[in-house]
Coordinates of C-alpha atoms in Angstrom, one line a residue:
E19 CA -13.6 -6.3 -20.7
T20 CA -16.1 -4.8 -18.5
M21 CA -15.3 -1.2 -19.9
V22 CA -14.6 -2.1 -23.4
A23 CA -18.1 -3.6 -22.7
R24 CA -19.5 0.0 -21.9
L25 CA -18.0 1.8 -24.5
L26 CA -19.6 -0.2 -27.3
W27 CA -22.8 0.2 -25.0
C28 CA -21.5 4.2 -25.3
A29 CA -21.3 3.3 -29.1
A30 CA -24.5 2.1 -29.8
V31 CA -26.4 5.0 -27.8
L32 CA -24.4 7.6 -30.4
C33 CA -25.9 5.7 -32.9
L34 CA -29.5 5.4 -31.4
V35 CA -29.1 9.4 -30.5
A36 CA -28.4 10.2 -34.0
G37 CA -31.4 8.3 -35.2
A38 CA -33.8 9.5 -32.6
Q39 CA -32.3 13.4 -33.7
A40 CA -33.0 12.3 -37.5
A41 CA -36.9 11.5 -36.7
G42 CA -37.3 14.2 -34.5
N43 CA -38.1 12.3 -32.0
C44 CA -36.2 13.0 -29.1
T45 CA -36.7 14.4 -25.5
T46 CA -34.6 17.4 -24.7
C47 CA -32.6 17.9 -22.1
G48 CA -31.0 20.6 -20.6
G49 CA -28.2 22.8 -23.2
G50 CA -30.3 21.5 -25.8
Q51 CA -28.6 17.5 -26.1
C52 CA -31.5 15.1 -27.8
C53 CA -32.0 12.2 -25.3
D54 CA -34.3 9.3 -25.8
P55 CA -37.5 9.5 -24.6
N56 CA -37.4 6.3 -22.8
G57 CA -34.2 7.6 -21.1
E58 CA -33.5 10.0 -18.6
C59 CA -31.9 13.3 -18.8
C60 CA -29.3 13.7 -15.8
S61 CA -27.4 17.0 -14.6
D62 CA -24.1 16.9 -12.8
T63 CA -21.3 19.8 -11.9
A64 CA -20.7 19.7 -15.5
G65 CA -23.9 19.9 -16.6
F66 CA -26.4 17.7 -18.5
F67 CA -25.8 14.8 -20.1
C68 CA -28.0 11.4 -21.5
C69 CA -28.7 8.4 -19.8
Q70 CA -30.2 6.2 -22.8
T71 CA -32.7 3.5 -22.9
G72 CA -32.6 1.2 -20.1
G73 CA -29.9 3.3 -17.9
S74 CA -30.9 5.4 -15.2
C75 CA -28.8 8.8 -14.1
C76 CA -25.9 8.1 -10.9
E77 CA -24.4 11.1 -9.6
G78 CA -22.3 11.7 -13.0
I79 CA -22.3 8.6 -14.6
C80 CA -24.8 5.9 -16.3
C81 CA -26.5 2.3 -15.2
D82 CA -27.6 0.3 -17.3
N83 CA -30.5 -2.6 -16.6
T84 CA -28.2 -5.3 -15.2
E85 CA -27.4 -2.4 -12.5
T86 CA -27.9 -0.5 -9.6
C87 CA -26.7 2.9 -8.3
C88 CA -23.8 3.4 -5.8
K89 CA -23.4 7.1 -5.0
D90 CA -21.3 7.1 -8.3
T91 CA -20.6 3.9 -8.9
C92 CA -22.5 0.8 -10.8
C93 CA -23.4 -2.2 -8.8
V94 CA -23.8 -5.4 -11.0
R95 CA -27.9 -6.4 -10.1
Q96 CA -27.1 -10.1 -10.2
T97 CA -24.0 -10.6 -7.9
T98 CA -23.3 -7.1 -5.4
F99 CA -25.9 -4.8 -3.9
C100 CA -25.4 -1.5 -2.2
C101 CA -23.7 -0.3 1.3
P102 CA -24.8 3.4 2.3
K103 CA -21.2 5.4 3.5
D104 CA -20.8 4.8 7.3
A105 CA -17.9 6.0 9.8
E106 CA -15.3 3.5 8.0
H107 CA -16.1 3.2 4.6
P108 CA -17.5 5.2 1.3
D109 CA -21.0 3.8 -0.6
R110 CA -19.5 0.4 -1.8
C111 CA -21.1 -2.2 -3.8
C112 CA -20.5 -6.0 -2.1
P113 CA -20.6 -9.3 -3.2
R114 CA -24.2 -10.7 -2.4
W115 CA -23.2 -13.3 0.5
T116 CA -21.9 -10.6 2.9
V117 CA -23.2 -8.2 4.7
C118 CA -22.2 -4.3 5.4
C119 CA -20.1 -4.0 8.0
T120 CA -17.4 -1.5 9.8
D121 CA -14.4 -3.5 9.9
G122 CA -12.2 -1.6 8.5
Q123 CA -10.3 -5.0 7.7
R124 CA -12.4 -5.9 5.1
F125 CA -13.6 -3.0 3.4
G126 CA -17.3 -2.8 4.8
C127 CA -18.2 -5.9 2.8
C128 CA -18.1 -9.1 5.9
D129 CA -18.1 -12.8 4.6
P130 CA -20.7 -13.7 8.1
A131 CA -18.7 -17.6 7.1
K132 CA -15.7 -16.4 7.7
Q133 CA -14.4 -14.9 11.5
N134 CA -10.5 -14.5 10.7
D135 CA -9.5 -12.8 8.1
N136 CA -5.4 -13.6 7.8
A137 CA -5.2 -12.0 3.7
T138 CA -3.0 -9.5 2.6
Y139 CA -4.1 -6.6 0.5
A140 CA -2.2 -4.2 -1.9
Y141 CA -3.9 -0.9 -2.8
A142 CA -3.1 0.2 -6.5
V143 CA -3.7 3.0 -8.9
Y144 CA -5.0 2.9 -12.1
V145 CA -5.7 5.2 -15.3
E146 CA -8.7 4.4 -17.2
V147 CA -8.9 7.0 -19.9
A148 CA -9.7 9.8 -18.0
R149 CA -10.2 8.8 -14.5
L150 CA -8.2 7.0 -11.7
W151 CA -9.5 4.3 -9.6
V152 CA -8.2 3.0 -6.5
L153 CA -7.8 -1.0 -6.5
T154 CA -7.9 -3.0 -3.2
I155 CA -6.3 -6.2 -4.4
D156 CA -6.0 -9.8 -2.3
I157 CA -2.2 -10.4 -3.1
S158 CA -3.0 -14.2 -2.2
S159 CA -5.7 -14.8 -5.4
G160 CA -5.4 -11.6 -7.4
E161 CA -8.9 -10.7 -6.8
I162 CA -10.0 -7.1 -7.4
I163 CA -11.8 -6.8 -3.7
R164 CA -13.0 -3.1 -4.3
Q165 CA -12.8 -0.8 -6.9
L166 CA -13.3 3.2 -6.1
P167 CA -13.6 5.9 -8.2
V168 CA -11.0 9.3 -7.6
H169 CA -12.5 12.5 -6.8
G170 CA -10.7 15.4 -6.9
F171 CA -7.3 14.5 -9.2
N172 CA -7.3 15.9 -12.7
N173 CA -5.2 13.4 -15.3
W174 CA -6.2 15.4 -18.2
G175 CA -6.8 12.3 -20.3
E176 CA -3.5 11.1 -19.9
I177 CA -1.0 8.4 -18.1
T178 CA 0.3 10.4 -14.9
R179 CA 3.6 9.0 -13.3
V180 CA 3.3 6.6 -10.8
F181 CA 2.6 8.1 -6.9
A182 CA 4.9 7.7 -4.2
Y183 CA 2.8 5.7 -1.3
N184 CA 3.1 6.1 2.7
S185 CA 2.2 2.8 3.9
R186 CA 1.9 3.9 7.7
K187 CA -1.2 5.9 6.4
N188 CA -1.8 4.5 3.4
V189 CA -1.8 7.4 1.4
F190 CA -0.1 7.9 -2.3
Y191 CA 1.3 11.6 -3.1
Y192 CA 1.8 13.2 -6.2
L193 CA 3.4 16.7 -7.2
E194 CA 2.1 18.5 -10.1
A195 CA 4.1 22.1 -11.2
N196 CA 1.0 24.4 -13.0
F197 CA 1.7 24.7 -17.0
S198 CA -1.7 26.0 -17.9
S199 CA -0.4 29.1 -18.5
D200 CA 3.1 30.9 -19.0
R201 CA 5.3 30.6 -16.0
P202 CA 5.5 33.5 -13.8
P203 CA 8.7 35.6 -12.9
T204 CA 8.3 33.6 -9.0
G205 CA 8.3 30.3 -11.1
R206 CA 5.6 27.7 -11.4
P207 CA 3.0 27.1 -8.9
L208 CA 3.4 23.3 -7.5
T209 CA 0.6 21.2 -5.8
L210 CA 1.0 18.3 -3.8
Y211 CA -2.3 15.7 -4.0
Q212 CA -2.8 13.2 -1.0
L213 CA -4.9 10.0 -2.3
D214 CA -6.8 8.2 0.3
A215 CA -6.8 4.7 -0.9
T216 CA -9.1 3.9 1.7
T217 CA -11.9 6.7 0.2
A218 CA -10.0 7.1 -3.0
E219 CA -10.4 11.3 -2.0
A220 CA -7.6 13.1 -3.6
K221 CA -6.7 16.8 -1.2
A222 CA -4.5 19.2 -2.6
T223 CA -2.7 21.5 -1.1
L224 CA -0.4 24.3 -2.6
V225 CA 3.0 23.5 -1.7
T226 CA 5.3 26.8 -0.1
G227 CA 9.4 27.0 -0.1
A228 CA 9.3 25.3 -3.8
V229 CA 8.2 25.8 -7.3
D230 CA 8.7 24.2 -10.7
F231 CA 8.6 21.3 -12.3
P232 CA 9.0 18.1 -9.7
S233 CA 11.7 15.9 -12.1
G234 CA 11.5 13.4 -9.1
Y235 CA 10.0 12.2 -5.7
A236 CA 10.3 9.1 -3.5
F237 CA 8.8 8.9 0.0
D238 CA 11.2 8.2 3.0
D239 CA 9.5 5.4 5.4
A240 CA 11.9 6.6 8.2
T241 CA 11.2 10.2 8.6
G242 CA 8.1 9.9 6.9
E243 CA 8.7 12.9 4.3
L244 CA 8.4 13.4 0.7
V245 CA 12.0 13.8 -0.8
F246 CA 11.8 15.5 -4.2
A247 CA 13.5 17.5 -7.0
T248 CA 12.7 20.4 -9.1
T249 CA 14.3 22.0 -11.8
I250 CA 15.5 25.5 -12.1
G251 CA 13.3 27.2 -15.1
D252 CA 11.2 25.2 -17.6
P253 CA 12.8 22.0 -19.0
S254 CA 12.1 21.8 -22.5
G255 CA 12.2 18.1 -23.2
Q256 CA 15.5 19.0 -25.4
G257 CA 18.2 18.1 -22.3
P258 CA 18.4 17.7 -18.7
G259 CA 16.7 21.6 -16.6
P260 CA 18.0 24.8 -18.0
E261 CA 19.6 26.0 -15.0
G262 CA 20.3 22.7 -12.6
F263 CA 18.1 21.2 -10.0
L264 CA 17.0 21.8 -6.3
F265 CA 16.2 19.1 -4.1
Y266 CA 13.8 19.3 -1.5
R267 CA 12.1 17.0 2.1
M268 CA 8.6 17.8 2.8
N269 CA 6.4 17.0 5.6
P270 CA 3.3 15.9 3.6
D271 CA 0.9 17.2 6.5
T272 CA 2.0 21.2 6.0
A273 CA 3.1 21.0 2.1
V274 CA 6.3 23.2 3.5
A275 CA 9.1 22.0 1.6
R276 CA 12.9 22.4 2.5
R277 CA 15.6 23.2 0.4
V278 CA 18.3 20.4 1.8
S279 CA 20.8 20.6 -1.8
Y280 CA 21.2 21.2 -5.2
S281 CA 22.8 20.3 -8.2
P282 CA 24.4 21.9 -11.7
I283 CA 23.8 20.7 -15.2
T284 CA 27.4 19.4 -16.2
G285 CA 28.6 16.0 -16.4
D286 CA 26.6 13.3 -14.4
Q287 CA 25.0 15.4 -12.4
A288 CA 22.7 16.6 -15.7
Y289 CA 20.4 14.1 -15.0
S290 CA 20.4 13.7 -11.1
G291 CA 16.5 15.5 -10.3
Y292 CA 14.9 12.7 -12.8
F293 CA 15.5 10.2 -9.8
H294 CA 12.9 7.8 -8.9
T295 CA 14.2 5.5 -5.6
L296 CA 15.4 6.6 -2.1
V297 CA 18.0 5.0 -0.1
N298 CA 19.2 5.8 3.3
G299 CA 17.6 9.0 3.4
T300 CA 20.0 11.1 1.3
K301 CA 20.8 8.5 -1.5
L302 CA 18.7 9.2 -5.0
L303 CA 19.0 6.4 -7.6
R304 CA 18.3 7.1 -11.5
M305 CA 18.8 3.7 -13.3
G306 CA 18.8 4.5 -17.6
W307 CA 20.9 5.6 -19.8
R308 CA 24.2 7.8 -18.8
D309 CA 22.6 10.5 -21.1
P310 CA 19.3 9.2 -22.3
Q311 CA 19.4 11.2 -25.3
T312 CA 21.7 9.7 -27.3
A313 CA 21.1 6.1 -25.7
T314 CA 24.6 6.1 -23.9
E315 CA 26.0 3.3 -21.6
Q316 CA 23.4 1.9 -19.2
G317 CA 24.0 2.0 -15.4
V318 CA 22.8 3.9 -12.3
A319 CA 23.1 7.7 -11.4
V320 CA 23.7 7.8 -7.6
T321 CA 23.3 11.2 -6.2
N322 CA 24.2 12.1 -2.7
I323 CA 21.9 15.0 -1.2
A324 CA 23.6 14.8 2.0
A325 CA 25.8 18.6 1.1
A326 CA 24.0 21.8 0.6
N327 CA 26.1 20.7 -3.3
A328 CA 24.5 17.1 -4.5
S329 CA 26.9 14.9 -5.7
T330 CA 26.4 12.1 -8.2
T331 CA 28.2 9.2 -9.1
W332 CA 27.8 7.1 -11.9
I333 CA 27.8 3.7 -11.5
G334 CA 28.2 1.8 -15.2
H335 CA 28.9 -1.8 -16.4
L336 CA 26.5 -3.2 -13.5
S337 CA 26.6 -7.0 -12.9
L338 CA 23.5 -9.1 -14.8
P339 CA 22.6 -12.7 -14.3
V340 CA 24.0 -14.7 -17.4
L341 CA 22.1 -14.2 -20.5
H342 CA 20.0 -11.4 -19.5
D343 CA 19.6 -8.1 -20.5
F344 CA 20.1 -4.9 -18.4
Y345 CA 17.5 -4.2 -15.7
V346 CA 13.9 -2.3 -16.4
S347 CA 13.0 -1.7 -12.8
L348 CA 14.8 -0.6 -9.3
T349 CA 13.6 -1.8 -5.6
P350 CA 15.9 -2.1 -2.8
I351 CA 15.2 -4.5 -0.3
S352 CA 18.2 -3.0 1.7
N353 CA 20.7 0.0 1.7
T354 CA 22.4 -2.8 -0.9
T355 CA 20.5 -5.0 -2.1
F356 CA 17.4 -4.3 -4.8
L357 CA 15.4 -6.3 -6.6
S358 CA 15.1 -6.1 -10.5
L359 CA 12.9 -7.0 -13.9
T360 CA 15.1 -8.1 -16.5
P361 CA 14.3 -9.6 -20.3
S362 CA 15.4 -13.3 -20.7
H363 CA 17.4 -13.8 -23.7
S364 CA 15.7 -17.5 -23.9
S365 CA 12.2 -16.8 -22.7
E366 CA 11.5 -12.9 -24.2
A367 CA 10.1 -12.4 -20.5
F368 CA 10.7 -11.1 -17.1
D369 CA 12.9 -13.0 -14.6
L370 CA 13.1 -11.5 -11.6
A371 CA 16.9 -10.8 -10.3
S372 CA 18.5 -9.9 -6.9
W373 CA 21.8 -7.7 -7.1
Q374 CA 24.3 -5.3 -5.9
L375 CA 25.6 -2.1 -7.1
S376 CA 29.0 -3.6 -6.8
G377 CA 28.3 -7.1 -6.0
P378 CA 27.0 -10.3 -8.3
A379 CA 23.5 -10.8 -9.7
T380 CA 21.1 -14.2 -9.2
I381 CA 17.9 -15.2 -11.1
V382 CA 15.4 -15.5 -8.0
S383 CA 12.4 -16.3 -9.7
K384 CA 11.9 -17.3 -13.6
L385 CA 8.2 -16.2 -14.4
T386 CA 8.0 -17.1 -17.9
D387 CA 4.6 -14.9 -18.7
A388 CA 5.8 -11.7 -17.4
H389 CA 6.3 -8.8 -20.1
D390 CA 6.0 -5.1 -20.6
V391 CA 3.1 -2.9 -21.4
P392 CA 2.2 -3.4 -25.4
Y393 CA 3.0 0.1 -25.9
Y394 CA 3.3 3.1 -23.8
G395 CA 2.7 3.3 -19.7
P396 CA 5.3 2.5 -16.5
L397 CA 5.4 -1.0 -14.6
A398 CA 5.1 0.1 -10.6
E399 CA 6.5 -2.0 -7.7
T400 CA 6.6 -1.8 -4.0
Y401 CA 8.4 -3.3 -1.0
H402 CA 7.6 -3.6 2.9
A403 CA 10.2 -4.3 4.4
K404 CA 8.5 -5.5 7.8
K405 CA 6.8 -7.5 6.5
R406 CA 9.1 -8.8 3.5
I407 CA 6.6 -8.3 0.5
Y408 CA 7.4 -7.5 -2.5
I409 CA 5.3 -6.7 -5.5
A410 CA 5.3 -5.7 -9.1
S411 CA 2.8 -5.0 -11.8
I412 CA 4.0 -7.1 -14.8
V413 CA 1.7 -8.0 -17.8
H414 CA 0.7 -11.5 -18.5
N415 CA 0.1 -11.8 -22.3
G416 CA 2.1 -9.0 -22.9
A417 CA 3.4 -10.3 -26.3
L418 CA -0.5 -10.9 -27.6
P419 CA -2.2 -7.0 -27.1
K420 CA -5.1 -8.1 -27.6
K421 CA -4.6 -11.3 -25.0
D422 CA -2.8 -9.1 -22.5
Q423 CA -4.3 -8.7 -18.9
W424 CA -2.5 -7.4 -15.8
A425 CA -0.3 -9.2 -13.2
F426 CA 1.3 -9.1 -10.0
V427 CA 4.5 -10.8 -9.4
V428 CA 4.4 -11.4 -5.4
G429 CA 7.2 -12.6 -3.3
T430 CA 6.8 -13.3 0.6
Q431 CA 9.7 -13.9 3.0
V432 CA 11.8 -11.8 1.1
G433 CA 15.5 -11.7 1.7
T434 CA 15.5 -14.8 3.9
A435 CA 16.0 -18.3 3.0
Q436 CA 12.6 -18.9 3.2
A437 CA 11.6 -16.4 0.0
S438 CA 8.7 -17.4 -2.6
F439 CA 7.3 -15.9 -5.8
T440 CA 4.7 -16.1 -7.5
T441 CA 2.4 -14.4 -9.9
V442 CA -1.5 -14.0 -9.5
L443 CA -3.6 -13.0 -12.8
L444 CA -5.4 -9.6 -11.4
T445 CA -9.6 -11.0 -11.6
P446 CA -11.9 -9.7 -12.9
R447 CA -9.1 -9.6 -15.9
M448 CA -7.5 -5.4 -16.1
I449 CA -6.7 -5.0 -19.7
A450 CA -3.2 -3.4 -20.1
E451 CA -3.7 -1.3 -23.4
I452 CA -6.8 -0.1 -21.5
D453 CA -5.5 0.4 -17.8
S454 CA -2.2 2.2 -16.5
I455 CA -1.2 1.4 -13.1
A456 CA -0.5 4.7 -11.4
G457 CA 0.5 3.7 -8.1
L458 CA 0.8 0.1 -5.8
G459 CA 1.6 -0.1 -2.2
V460 CA 0.8 -2.5 0.7
P461 CA -0.2 -1.0 4.0
D462 CA 0.9 -1.5 7.4
V463 CA -2.3 -2.2 9.1

């Protein structure tokens, strides 16, 4: 809602500028821009821009007259204040009932009335038009404790794939090939982005040992490596990779990839590189259609990359809960058991199912008001094995786009007889029509 208000404010500003230009009543800003005489002329690395009446410059953005500048974000004057950067935290907006502190568990905003804080937090990456944000969320309430703009990553104004996540380091990973020019004979350069969830700073490193489009990737908690696949040559969008897929393992700290397997594009191996889930270190799972182009037969492709030549097994006719459609997500909670969102015939919303590739499927939580994104974009899930915490992003009131908002399904003691699941709404409200999720994780500490 805050972003919508700012967009409306910007639209009003444009009208004011147009009027000022027509009347010749403006102050020239760098680059010949016309600024309201009562506003400010601002500059950043991208050039000059205007903050109009009541606005003030704030390192590349404008804060309105209800806000104060806190480096590159704006704090709501009435309810928050700016805490300066310290050894543990960046510049940040803290609630007025807190004080600035260096406690890494409280994000640098500590409530003097609370000595202990046993809350569990998740970190989420969201795309908001042309910028990414990292959110820190109290999963017991859905409260967004902190929101930081991401620096060092260009999403080109589009949604992204879901980032992989390292719970030990609290870092998100993203792989991207360079498509800004023609493909060189040696292949397209491949870049690894490491996004620190605490600071929202992204570091780009050129990958050595691998090139071309990364068709799938996942983080291996057991080894601390990224497992990923690349297409041999450019994919056309009209079918699988042109020649096949190469599979790699890589230590993110060095960005040096080592090839471990190869898959041709024949039979069920045609889309083996488009995986999204890793099980037992060597098995890559792709849930969906056997042939995505013709929407033929739903199931799971399991590709084993333990040998130099990968092998793929197609598993169709999966067990589904009664009166439910095919799964829309896939999160392993062990090497054989999965949690998945599944559409209910009766409620037309998601429920949460537990199932196995060769076993029964049961509903573990009826969600009633859990939906997919209204138009386009991913959902995200995460599971922390040691804490036994499962989280899935869903859209509340998803059937009513004008009223939709992001929410989390949160499971605790997952995999035990004491497992329980609740739904929490993210607050302040985040609108699924505007914000697209791009990463989700629960840190070890």
